[in-house]
XYZ file of C-alpha atoms in Angstrom:
83
model
C -5.957 64.672 43.448
C -6.144 63.301 47.070
C -9.497 62.490 47.025
C -9.012 60.603 43.425
C -6.387 58.691 45.126
C -8.623 57.434 48.021
C -11.168 56.470 45.865
C -8.989 54.533 43.463
C -7.638 52.876 46.636
C -11.149 52.775 47.924
C -12.334 50.440 44.492
C -8.992 48.437 44.454
C -9.860 47.387 47.500
C -13.367 46.350 47.042
C -12.464 44.630 44.198
C -10.051 42.392 45.815
C -12.317 41.833 48.903
C -15.559 41.124 47.219
C -16.867 37.870 47.352
C -17.877 36.134 43.462
C -21.676 36.097 44.838
C -21.927 39.315 46.330
C -23.023 42.372 43.958
C -22.953 45.841 44.771
C -25.445 48.691 43.548
C -24.277 51.875 45.584
C -21.565 52.784 46.763
C -21.354 56.175 48.792
C -19.651 58.324 51.142
C -21.809 59.104 54.499
C -19.439 61.255 57.111
C -16.559 59.320 57.969
C -18.104 56.105 56.631
C -18.467 54.019 53.536
C -22.160 52.765 52.941
C -22.348 49.562 50.308
C -25.659 48.502 48.996
C -26.137 45.390 47.017
C -27.063 41.756 46.639
C -25.671 37.973 47.808
C -26.505 34.510 47.385
C -26.906 34.033 51.326
C -26.479 35.693 54.308
C -22.983 33.718 54.797
C -21.470 35.380 52.275
C -22.528 39.289 53.607
C -20.824 37.699 56.808
C -17.683 36.544 54.469
C -17.626 40.089 52.906
C -17.648 41.865 56.388
C -14.950 39.274 57.936
C -12.691 40.740 54.841
C -13.375 43.992 55.488
C -12.426 43.934 59.271
C -9.103 42.136 58.345
C -8.102 44.564 55.532
C -5.497 47.047 56.969
C -7.241 50.080 55.400
C -11.191 49.284 56.347
C -12.205 48.663 59.693
C -15.426 48.025 61.610
C -18.122 46.627 59.397
C -21.477 47.571 60.605
C -24.612 45.222 58.929
C -27.499 47.759 58.743
C -30.261 45.394 56.909
C -30.012 42.375 55.052
C -33.500 40.726 53.775
C -34.871 38.165 51.623
C -35.699 39.553 48.203
C -36.745 36.575 46.366
C -37.550 32.902 48.040
C -37.345 30.985 44.660
C -33.548 32.421 43.724
C -32.769 32.975 47.519
C -31.270 36.248 46.586
C -30.714 38.835 49.979
C -30.216 42.624 49.723
C -28.557 43.931 52.000
C -26.808 47.416 53.340
C -23.678 47.359 55.253
C -21.008 50.668 56.374
C -17.505 50.480 57.629
């Protein structure tokens, strides 16, 4: 039960922090870190998400692992970060 409460809290916090221009396609736990993979409209949007994670009392130390331009026409970026 304790883990399910933490998972619910994690999803609740992510919902509050997520900029509208960010779409997640994977959330997973690796050791004591959470890994997020998704898409954004710009690298600035990913930076905003990282700032929000850094300023959150429950989450700390966001680390951008990868960001790359997936589609030049739509300006879509894929990213991987953890915290």
